[in-house]
Amino acid sequence: VAVTYPSLFHFRTDGVSWSYVISNMLQVAGCLLYTYYIFNRFCVPVFKETGKGPWQSKEFILSVMSSMLPSTMVFILGFFSILHSWLNAFAEMMSFADRMFYQDWWNCRSWAAYYRKWNVVVHDWLHAYIYSDTKKMCGEGGRQVAMFTVFFVSAFVHEYILAAAFGFIFPVLLVMFGGIGVSFIFLTHQRQSRIWNVFMWVMLFFGNGLLMCLYSLEWYSRENCSKPLVSTWYMDLLVPRVLTCTPPTM
């Protein structure tokens, strides 16, 4: 059956290979265990004392640098476990023949190509149901509006997931994804030199390190500093504890 519109018609396989399903599920479990090890080995020892004493800018810079490699490892493990193993396992169980969940994003020289290839499933959904409709509604000049709308929706959903998981709102990913990430699209537009692929990887290393560092600082600040300066629970969700926490005096 030919694919005409997203989610309406799909090619199907003749049967289900349960050995393939189990293999992919074991890969997911292995990635989760390895991610747990990385956090306990490289993240917890660095940030577990946050909120118990004064935090200096020198420590912050060193923490970002030390987080770059483990955070990028977690980034790649998350990509492999979700966009490869998890989706392939469920595609096999559902006899879904189209397995193009991602493309060669690691070879990209522009951020626009990276965003298209990183997660083909989400990209196609956003393009079909948000980008195209927004572009039609806005008429002339709607392309830019549609692009910013897609980025805002995607960044908001990502931040909502993190806020629900952590139990606090700390919109670092929202700013980096919806702000800096958009600016990189214009910076790397129509770039062909291989140096821009190097630039992409350097920014991924630095961005992942910054994300791991900032979210870890906020998490352990809330763990170790139980008395926030704000008086209401909803303000405590919004105001970063890492900025308002006063370390106990000895």
PDB file of N, CA and C in Angstrom, residues 135-224:
ATOM      1  N   LYS A 135       1.805  27.516   7.845  1.00  0.00           N
ATOM      2  CA  LYS A 135       2.255  28.214   6.638  1.00  0.00           C
ATOM      3  C   LYS A 135       1.071  28.638   5.766  1.00  0.00           C
ATOM      4  N   LYS A 136       0.067  27.764   5.648  1.00  0.00           N
ATOM      5  CA  LYS A 136      -1.118  28.099   4.856  1.00  0.00           C
ATOM      6  C   LYS A 136      -1.919  29.227   5.492  1.00  0.00           C
ATOM      7  N   MET A 137      -2.044  29.197   6.815  1.00  0.00           N
ATOM      8  CA  MET A 137      -2.838  30.215   7.498  1.00  0.00           C
ATOM      9  C   MET A 137      -2.183  31.585   7.443  1.00  0.00           C
ATOM     10  N   CYS A 138      -0.851  31.609   7.473  1.00  0.00           N
ATOM     11  CA  CYS A 138      -0.145  32.895   7.510  1.00  0.00           C
ATOM     12  C   CYS A 138       0.045  33.506   6.132  1.00  0.00           C
ATOM     13  N   GLY A 139      -0.129  32.718   5.078  1.00  0.00           N
ATOM     14  CA  GLY A 139      -0.004  33.251   3.735  1.00  0.00           C
ATOM     15  C   GLY A 139       1.414  33.667   3.399  1.00  0.00           C
ATOM     16  N   GLU A 140       1.577  34.834   2.790  1.00  0.00           N
ATOM     17  CA  GLU A 140       2.894  35.309   2.383  1.00  0.00           C
ATOM     18  C   GLU A 140       3.771  35.551   3.614  1.00  0.00           C
ATOM     19  N   GLY A 141       4.957  35.012   3.563  1.00  0.00           N
ATOM     20  CA  GLY A 141       5.861  35.123   4.702  1.00  0.00           C
ATOM     21  C   GLY A 141       5.578  34.127   5.794  1.00  0.00           C
ATOM     22  N   GLY A 142       4.688  33.183   5.525  1.00  0.00           N
ATOM     23  CA  GLY A 142       4.319  32.223   6.557  1.00  0.00           C
ATOM     24  C   GLY A 142       5.367  31.172   6.839  1.00  0.00           C
ATOM     25  N   ARG A 143       6.349  31.061   5.957  1.00  0.00           N
ATOM     26  CA  ARG A 143       7.379  30.033   6.148  1.00  0.00           C
ATOM     27  C   ARG A 143       8.165  30.255   7.439  1.00  0.00           C
ATOM     28  N   GLN A 144       8.566  31.493   7.683  1.00  0.00           N
ATOM     29  CA  GLN A 144       9.326  31.796   8.898  1.00  0.00           C
ATOM     30  C   GLN A 144       8.459  31.624  10.146  1.00  0.00           C
ATOM     31  N   VAL A 145       7.219  32.081  10.063  1.00  0.00           N
ATOM     32  CA  VAL A 145       6.306  31.933  11.196  1.00  0.00           C
ATOM     33  C   VAL A 145       6.079  30.459  11.509  1.00  0.00           C
ATOM     34  N   ALA A 146       5.897  29.645  10.465  1.00  0.00           N
ATOM     35  CA  ALA A 146       5.678  28.216  10.654  1.00  0.00           C
ATOM     36  C   ALA A 146       6.897  27.556  11.283  1.00  0.00           C
ATOM     37  N   MET A 147       8.093  27.964  10.842  1.00  0.00           N
ATOM     38  CA  MET A 147       9.313  27.379  11.406  1.00  0.00           C
ATOM     39  C   MET A 147       9.439  27.698  12.892  1.00  0.00           C
ATOM     40  N   PHE A 148       9.223  28.961  13.259  1.00  0.00           N
ATOM     41  CA  PHE A 148       9.319  29.345  14.669  1.00  0.00           C
ATOM     42  C   PHE A 148       8.230  28.671  15.504  1.00  0.00           C
ATOM     43  N   THR A 149       7.057  28.482  14.914  1.00  0.00           N
ATOM     44  CA  THR A 149       5.981  27.796  15.630  1.00  0.00           C
ATOM     45  C   THR A 149       6.347  26.354  15.923  1.00  0.00           C
ATOM     46  N   VAL A 150       6.914  25.685  14.931  1.00  0.00           N
ATOM     47  CA  VAL A 150       7.345  24.294  15.118  1.00  0.00           C
ATOM     48  C   VAL A 150       8.387  24.200  16.219  1.00  0.00           C
ATOM     49  N   PHE A 151       9.358  25.098  16.202  1.00  0.00           N
ATOM     50  CA  PHE A 151      10.406  25.059  17.222  1.00  0.00           C
ATOM     51  C   PHE A 151       9.851  25.359  18.605  1.00  0.00           C
ATOM     52  N   PHE A 152       8.921  26.298  18.693  1.00  0.00           N
ATOM     53  CA  PHE A 152       8.337  26.614  19.987  1.00  0.00           C
ATOM     54  C   PHE A 152       7.557  25.419  20.538  1.00  0.00           C
ATOM     55  N   VAL A 153       6.741  24.794  19.704  1.00  0.00           N
ATOM     56  CA  VAL A 153       5.949  23.644  20.146  1.00  0.00           C
ATOM     57  C   VAL A 153       6.856  22.501  20.583  1.00  0.00           C
ATOM     58  N   SER A 154       7.877  22.197  19.771  1.00  0.00           N
ATOM     59  CA  SER A 154       8.787  21.107  20.090  1.00  0.00           C
ATOM     60  C   SER A 154       9.568  21.395  21.370  1.00  0.00           C
ATOM     61  N   ALA A 155      10.078  22.628  21.507  1.00  0.00           N
ATOM     62  CA  ALA A 155      10.832  22.990  22.706  1.00  0.00           C
ATOM     63  C   ALA A 155       9.944  22.952  23.940  1.00  0.00           C
ATOM     64  N   PHE A 156       8.709  23.410  23.812  1.00  0.00           N
ATOM     65  CA  PHE A 156       7.782  23.407  24.943  1.00  0.00           C
ATOM     66  C   PHE A 156       7.469  21.991  25.400  1.00  0.00           C
ATOM     67  N   VAL A 157       7.218  21.101  24.450  1.00  0.00           N
ATOM     68  CA  VAL A 157       6.901  19.710  24.801  1.00  0.00           C
ATOM     69  C   VAL A 157       8.096  19.039  25.477  1.00  0.00           C
ATOM     70  N   HIS A 158       9.306  19.263  24.937  1.00  0.00           N
ATOM     71  CA  HIS A 158      10.504  18.711  25.566  1.00  0.00           C
ATOM     72  C   HIS A 158      10.655  19.216  27.005  1.00  0.00           C
ATOM     73  N   GLU A 159      10.444  20.516  27.191  1.00  0.00           N
ATOM     74  CA  GLU A 159      10.586  21.095  28.536  1.00  0.00           C
ATOM     75  C   GLU A 159       9.492  20.593  29.468  1.00  0.00           C
ATOM     76  N   TYR A 160       8.291  20.405  28.935  1.00  0.00           N
ATOM     77  CA  TYR A 160       7.192  19.870  29.755  1.00  0.00           C
ATOM     78  C   TYR A 160       7.519  18.467  30.261  1.00  0.00           C
ATOM     79  N   ILE A 161       8.096  17.643  29.395  1.00  0.00           N
ATOM     80  CA  ILE A 161       8.474  16.273  29.791  1.00  0.00           C
ATOM     81  C   ILE A 161       9.508  16.316  30.908  1.00  0.00           C
ATOM     82  N   LEU A 162      10.523  17.183  30.764  1.00  0.00           N
ATOM     83  CA  LEU A 162      11.551  17.295  31.796  1.00  0.00           C
ATOM     84  C   LEU A 162      10.966  17.827  33.102  1.00  0.00           C
ATOM     85  N   ALA A 163      10.068  18.810  33.022  1.00  0.00           N
ATOM     86  CA  ALA A 163       9.455  19.365  34.230  1.00  0.00           C
ATOM     87  C   ALA A 163       8.618  18.305  34.953  1.00  0.00           C
ATOM     88  N   ALA A 164       7.899  17.488  34.193  1.00  0.00           N
ATOM     89  CA  ALA A 164       7.102  16.421  34.802  1.00  0.00           C
ATOM     90  C   ALA A 164       7.991  15.361  35.435  1.00  0.00           C
ATOM     91  N   ALA A 165       9.137  15.079  34.811  1.00  0.00           N
ATOM     92  CA  ALA A 165      10.043  14.059  35.341  1.00  0.00           C
ATOM     93  C   ALA A 165      10.794  14.542  36.576  1.00  0.00           C
ATOM     94  N   PHE A 166      11.258  15.795  36.551  1.00  0.00           N
ATOM     95  CA  PHE A 166      12.067  16.319  37.649  1.00  0.00           C
ATOM     96  C   PHE A 166      11.232  16.875  38.793  1.00  0.00           C
ATOM     97  N   GLY A 167      10.034  17.355  38.499  1.00  0.00           N
ATOM     98  CA  GLY A 167       9.211  17.953  39.538  1.00  0.00           C
ATOM     99  C   GLY A 167       9.478  19.431  39.746  1.00  0.00           C
ATOM    100  N   PHE A 168      10.146  20.070  38.823  1.00  0.00           N
ATOM    101  CA  PHE A 168      10.374  21.515  38.885  1.00  0.00           C
ATOM    102  C   PHE A 168      10.551  22.051  37.468  1.00  0.00           C
ATOM    103  N   ILE A 169      10.357  23.357  37.322  1.00  0.00           N
ATOM    104  CA  ILE A 169      10.488  24.012  36.024  1.00  0.00           C
ATOM    105  C   ILE A 169      11.809  24.756  35.976  1.00  0.00           C
ATOM    106  N   PHE A 170      12.660  24.365  35.052  1.00  0.00           N
ATOM    107  CA  PHE A 170      13.982  24.973  34.898  1.00  0.00           C
ATOM    108  C   PHE A 170      14.250  25.030  33.396  1.00  0.00           C
ATOM    109  N   PRO A 171      13.739  26.063  32.711  1.00  0.00           N
ATOM    110  CA  PRO A 171      13.637  26.044  31.245  1.00  0.00           C
ATOM    111  C   PRO A 171      14.953  26.243  30.495  1.00  0.00           C
ATOM    112  N   VAL A 172      15.961  25.481  30.841  1.00  0.00           N
ATOM    113  CA  VAL A 172      17.245  25.577  30.148  1.00  0.00           C
ATOM    114  C   VAL A 172      17.120  25.002  28.735  1.00  0.00           C
ATOM    115  N   LEU A 173      16.510  23.817  28.625  1.00  0.00           N
ATOM    116  CA  LEU A 173      16.343  23.201  27.319  1.00  0.00           C
ATOM    117  C   LEU A 173      15.459  24.051  26.412  1.00  0.00           C
ATOM    118  N   LEU A 174      14.438  24.677  26.988  1.00  0.00           N
ATOM    119  CA  LEU A 174      13.555  25.539  26.211  1.00  0.00           C
ATOM    120  C   LEU A 174      14.333  26.691  25.579  1.00  0.00           C
ATOM    121  N   VAL A 175      15.225  27.301  26.346  1.00  0.00           N
ATOM    122  CA  VAL A 175      16.022  28.425  25.840  1.00  0.00           C
ATOM    123  C   VAL A 175      17.043  27.949  24.810  1.00  0.00           C
ATOM    124  N   MET A 176      17.724  26.837  25.119  1.00  0.00           N
ATOM    125  CA  MET A 176      18.769  26.356  24.225  1.00  0.00           C
ATOM    126  C   MET A 176      18.193  25.822  22.918  1.00  0.00           C
ATOM    127  N   PHE A 177      17.087  25.113  23.011  1.00  0.00           N
ATOM    128  CA  PHE A 177      16.479  24.515  21.826  1.00  0.00           C
ATOM    129  C   PHE A 177      15.707  25.552  21.023  1.00  0.00           C
ATOM    130  N   GLY A 178      14.851  26.313  21.707  1.00  0.00           N
ATOM    131  CA  GLY A 178      14.010  27.266  21.020  1.00  0.00           C
ATOM    132  C   GLY A 178      14.679  28.585  20.713  1.00  0.00           C
ATOM    133  N   GLY A 179      15.833  28.855  21.305  1.00  0.00           N
ATOM    134  CA  GLY A 179      16.534  30.107  21.067  1.00  0.00           C
ATOM    135  C   GLY A 179      17.834  29.908  20.312  1.00  0.00           C
ATOM    136  N   ILE A 180      18.815  29.339  20.994  1.00  0.00           N
ATOM    137  CA  ILE A 180      20.133  29.140  20.388  1.00  0.00           C
ATOM    138  C   ILE A 180      20.045  28.165  19.219  1.00  0.00           C
ATOM    139  N   GLY A 181      19.242  27.123  19.371  1.00  0.00           N
ATOM    140  CA  GLY A 181      19.108  26.141  18.298  1.00  0.00           C
ATOM    141  C   GLY A 181      18.558  26.740  17.018  1.00  0.00           C
ATOM    142  N   VAL A 182      17.615  27.681  17.148  1.00  0.00           N
ATOM    143  CA  VAL A 182      17.062  28.341  15.967  1.00  0.00           C
ATOM    144  C   VAL A 182      18.103  29.230  15.305  1.00  0.00           C
ATOM    145  N   SER A 183      18.891  29.933  16.118  1.00  0.00           N
ATOM    146  CA  SER A 183      19.913  30.820  15.550  1.00  0.00           C
ATOM    147  C   SER A 183      20.958  30.040  14.767  1.00  0.00           C
ATOM    148  N   PHE A 184      21.251  28.806  15.189  1.00  0.00           N
ATOM    149  CA  PHE A 184      22.226  27.981  14.475  1.00  0.00           C
ATOM    150  C   PHE A 184      21.731  27.603  13.075  1.00  0.00           C
ATOM    151  N   ILE A 185      20.426  27.548  12.886  1.00  0.00           N
ATOM    152  CA  ILE A 185      19.888  27.254  11.552  1.00  0.00           C
ATOM    153  C   ILE A 185      20.315  28.326  10.558  1.00  0.00           C
ATOM    154  N   PHE A 186      20.184  29.582  10.971  1.00  0.00           N
ATOM    155  CA  PHE A 186      20.579  30.679  10.090  1.00  0.00           C
ATOM    156  C   PHE A 186      22.099  30.766   9.947  1.00  0.00           C
ATOM    157  N   LEU A 187      22.820  30.445  11.020  1.00  0.00           N
ATOM    158  CA  LEU A 187      24.282  30.519  10.978  1.00  0.00           C
ATOM    159  C   LEU A 187      24.870  29.496  10.018  1.00  0.00           C
ATOM    160  N   THR A 188      24.278  28.302   9.975  1.00  0.00           N
ATOM    161  CA  THR A 188      24.840  27.213   9.161  1.00  0.00           C
ATOM    162  C   THR A 188      24.059  26.981   7.880  1.00  0.00           C
ATOM    163  N   HIS A 189      23.241  27.944   7.480  1.00  0.00           N
ATOM    164  CA  HIS A 189      22.416  27.774   6.276  1.00  0.00           C
ATOM    165  C   HIS A 189      23.287  27.639   5.038  1.00  0.00           C
ATOM    166  N   GLN A 190      23.062  26.545   4.272  1.00  0.00           N
ATOM    167  CA  GLN A 190      23.762  26.268   3.012  1.00  0.00           C
ATOM    168  C   GLN A 190      25.280  26.181   3.188  1.00  0.00           C
ATOM    169  N   ARG A 191      25.731  25.736   4.342  1.00  0.00           N
ATOM    170  CA  ARG A 191      27.161  25.516   4.544  1.00  0.00           C
ATOM    171  C   ARG A 191      27.541  24.145   4.002  1.00  0.00           C
ATOM    172  N   GLN A 192      28.654  24.075   3.269  1.00  0.00           N
ATOM    173  CA  GLN A 192      29.062  22.832   2.633  1.00  0.00           C
ATOM    174  C   GLN A 192      30.391  22.296   3.153  1.00  0.00           C
ATOM    175  N   SER A 193      31.190  23.143   3.780  1.00  0.00           N
ATOM    176  CA  SER A 193      32.499  22.702   4.256  1.00  0.00           C
ATOM    177  C   SER A 193      32.359  21.701   5.402  1.00  0.00           C
ATOM    178  N   ARG A 194      33.304  20.771   5.482  1.00  0.00           N
ATOM    179  CA  ARG A 194      33.277  19.766   6.543  1.00  0.00           C
ATOM    180  C   ARG A 194      33.480  20.372   7.926  1.00  0.00           C
ATOM    181  N   ILE A 195      34.044  21.559   7.975  1.00  0.00           N
ATOM    182  CA  ILE A 195      34.269  22.204   9.265  1.00  0.00           C
ATOM    183  C   ILE A 195      32.969  22.452  10.004  1.00  0.00           C
ATOM    184  N   TRP A 196      31.865  22.584   9.245  1.00  0.00           N
ATOM    185  CA  TRP A 196      30.573  22.818   9.891  1.00  0.00           C
ATOM    186  C   TRP A 196      30.024  21.554  10.538  1.00  0.00           C
ATOM    187  N   ASN A 197      30.449  20.401  10.064  1.00  0.00           N
ATOM    188  CA  ASN A 197      30.115  19.168  10.774  1.00  0.00           C
ATOM    189  C   ASN A 197      30.869  19.089  12.093  1.00  0.00           C
ATOM    190  N   VAL A 198      32.136  19.533  12.066  1.00  0.00           N
ATOM    191  CA  VAL A 198      32.917  19.620  13.303  1.00  0.00           C
ATOM    192  C   VAL A 198      32.256  20.605  14.267  1.00  0.00           C
ATOM    193  N   PHE A 199      31.815  21.745  13.720  1.00  0.00           N
ATOM    194  CA  PHE A 199      31.127  22.743  14.542  1.00  0.00           C
ATOM    195  C   PHE A 199      29.880  22.152  15.191  1.00  0.00           C
ATOM    196  N   MET A 200      29.119  21.374  14.424  1.00  0.00           N
ATOM    197  CA  MET A 200      27.909  20.764  14.972  1.00  0.00           C
ATOM    198  C   MET A 200      28.244  19.853  16.152  1.00  0.00           C
ATOM    199  N   TRP A 201      29.265  19.028  16.010  1.00  0.00           N
ATOM    200  CA  TRP A 201      29.637  18.102  17.074  1.00  0.00           C
ATOM    201  C   TRP A 201      30.195  18.829  18.290  1.00  0.00           C
ATOM    202  N   VAL A 202      30.966  19.881  18.073  1.00  0.00           N
ATOM    203  CA  VAL A 202      31.485  20.667  19.200  1.00  0.00           C
ATOM    204  C   VAL A 202      30.335  21.288  19.976  1.00  0.00           C
ATOM    205  N   MET A 203      29.351  21.834  19.268  1.00  0.00           N
ATOM    206  CA  MET A 203      28.197  22.435  19.921  1.00  0.00           C
ATOM    207  C   MET A 203      27.339  21.392  20.637  1.00  0.00           C
ATOM    208  N   LEU A 204      27.241  20.195  20.063  1.00  0.00           N
ATOM    209  CA  LEU A 204      26.501  19.126  20.737  1.00  0.00           C
ATOM    210  C   LEU A 204      27.190  18.723  22.038  1.00  0.00           C
ATOM    211  N   PHE A 205      28.520  18.590  22.001  1.00  0.00           N
ATOM    212  CA  PHE A 205      29.265  18.259  23.217  1.00  0.00           C
ATOM    213  C   PHE A 205      29.065  19.342  24.273  1.00  0.00           C
ATOM    214  N   PHE A 206      29.248  20.601  23.870  1.00  0.00           N
ATOM    215  CA  PHE A 206      29.136  21.697  24.825  1.00  0.00           C
ATOM    216  C   PHE A 206      27.704  21.847  25.328  1.00  0.00           C
ATOM    217  N   GLY A 207      26.731  21.779  24.431  1.00  0.00           N
ATOM    218  CA  GLY A 207      25.339  21.922  24.828  1.00  0.00           C
ATOM    219  C   GLY A 207      24.875  20.819  25.759  1.00  0.00           C
ATOM    220  N   ASN A 208      25.253  19.586  25.462  1.00  0.00           N
ATOM    221  CA  ASN A 208      24.885  18.470  26.347  1.00  0.00           C
ATOM    222  C   ASN A 208      25.539  18.610  27.708  1.00  0.00           C
ATOM    223  N   GLY A 209      26.803  19.035  27.726  1.00  0.00           N
ATOM    224  CA  GLY A 209      27.485  19.246  29.003  1.00  0.00           C
ATOM    225  C   GLY A 209      26.820  20.331  29.825  1.00  0.00           C
ATOM    226  N   LEU A 210      26.407  21.407  29.153  1.00  0.00           N
ATOM    227  CA  LEU A 210      25.733  22.505  29.857  1.00  0.00           C
ATOM    228  C   LEU A 210      24.386  22.053  30.403  1.00  0.00           C
ATOM    229  N   LEU A 211      23.643  21.279  29.616  1.00  0.00           N
ATOM    230  CA  LEU A 211      22.347  20.776  30.075  1.00  0.00           C
ATOM    231  C   LEU A 211      22.503  19.869  31.290  1.00  0.00           C
ATOM    232  N   MET A 212      23.418  18.918  31.219  1.00  0.00           N
ATOM    233  CA  MET A 212      23.625  18.012  32.352  1.00  0.00           C
ATOM    234  C   MET A 212      24.062  18.781  33.588  1.00  0.00           C
ATOM    235  N   CYS A 213      24.954  19.753  33.407  1.00  0.00           N
ATOM    236  CA  CYS A 213      25.458  20.520  34.539  1.00  0.00           C
ATOM    237  C   CYS A 213      24.354  21.334  35.197  1.00  0.00           C
ATOM    238  N   LEU A 214      23.594  22.088  34.419  1.00  0.00           N
ATOM    239  CA  LEU A 214      22.577  22.982  34.983  1.00  0.00           C
ATOM    240  C   LEU A 214      21.431  22.209  35.628  1.00  0.00           C
ATOM    241  N   TYR A 215      20.957  21.165  34.962  1.00  0.00           N
ATOM    242  CA  TYR A 215      19.868  20.389  35.554  1.00  0.00           C
ATOM    243  C   TYR A 215      20.332  19.633  36.795  1.00  0.00           C
ATOM    244  N   SER A 216      21.580  19.170  36.801  1.00  0.00           N
ATOM    245  CA  SER A 216      22.110  18.494  37.993  1.00  0.00           C
ATOM    246  C   SER A 216      22.276  19.467  39.145  1.00  0.00           C
ATOM    247  N   LEU A 217      22.749  20.686  38.854  1.00  0.00           N
ATOM    248  CA  LEU A 217      22.872  21.710  39.893  1.00  0.00           C
ATOM    249  C   LEU A 217      21.520  22.014  40.521  1.00  0.00           C
ATOM    250  N   GLU A 218      20.489  22.160  39.706  1.00  0.00           N
ATOM    251  CA  GLU A 218      19.158  22.465  40.229  1.00  0.00           C
ATOM    252  C   GLU A 218      18.595  21.289  41.014  1.00  0.00           C
ATOM    253  N   TRP A 219      18.803  20.076  40.501  1.00  0.00           N
ATOM    254  CA  TRP A 219      18.283  18.883  41.198  1.00  0.00           C
ATOM    255  C   TRP A 219      18.885  18.744  42.593  1.00  0.00           C
ATOM    256  N   TYR A 220      20.209  18.833  42.686  1.00  0.00           N
ATOM    257  CA  TYR A 220      20.855  18.639  43.985  1.00  0.00           C
ATOM    258  C   TYR A 220      20.706  19.855  44.886  1.00  0.00           C
ATOM    259  N   SER A 221      20.484  21.040  44.306  1.00  0.00           N
ATOM    260  CA  SER A 221      20.156  22.197  45.138  1.00  0.00           C
ATOM    261  C   SER A 221      18.825  21.978  45.839  1.00  0.00           C
ATOM    262  N   ARG A 222      17.880  21.396  45.154  1.00  0.00           N
ATOM    263  CA  ARG A 222      16.577  21.105  45.760  1.00  0.00           C
ATOM    264  C   ARG A 222      16.659  19.938  46.740  1.00  0.00           C
ATOM    265  N   GLU A 223      17.572  19.019  46.493  1.00  0.00           N
ATOM    266  CA  GLU A 223      17.746  17.906  47.419  1.00  0.00           C
ATOM    267  C   GLU A 223      18.417  18.347  48.717  1.00  0.00           C
ATOM    268  N   ASN A 224      19.413  19.214  48.614  1.00  0.00           N
ATOM    269  CA  ASN A 224      20.232  19.581  49.772  1.00  0.00           C
ATOM    270  C   ASN A 224      19.805  20.867  50.451  1.00  0.00           C
TER     271      ASN A 224
END
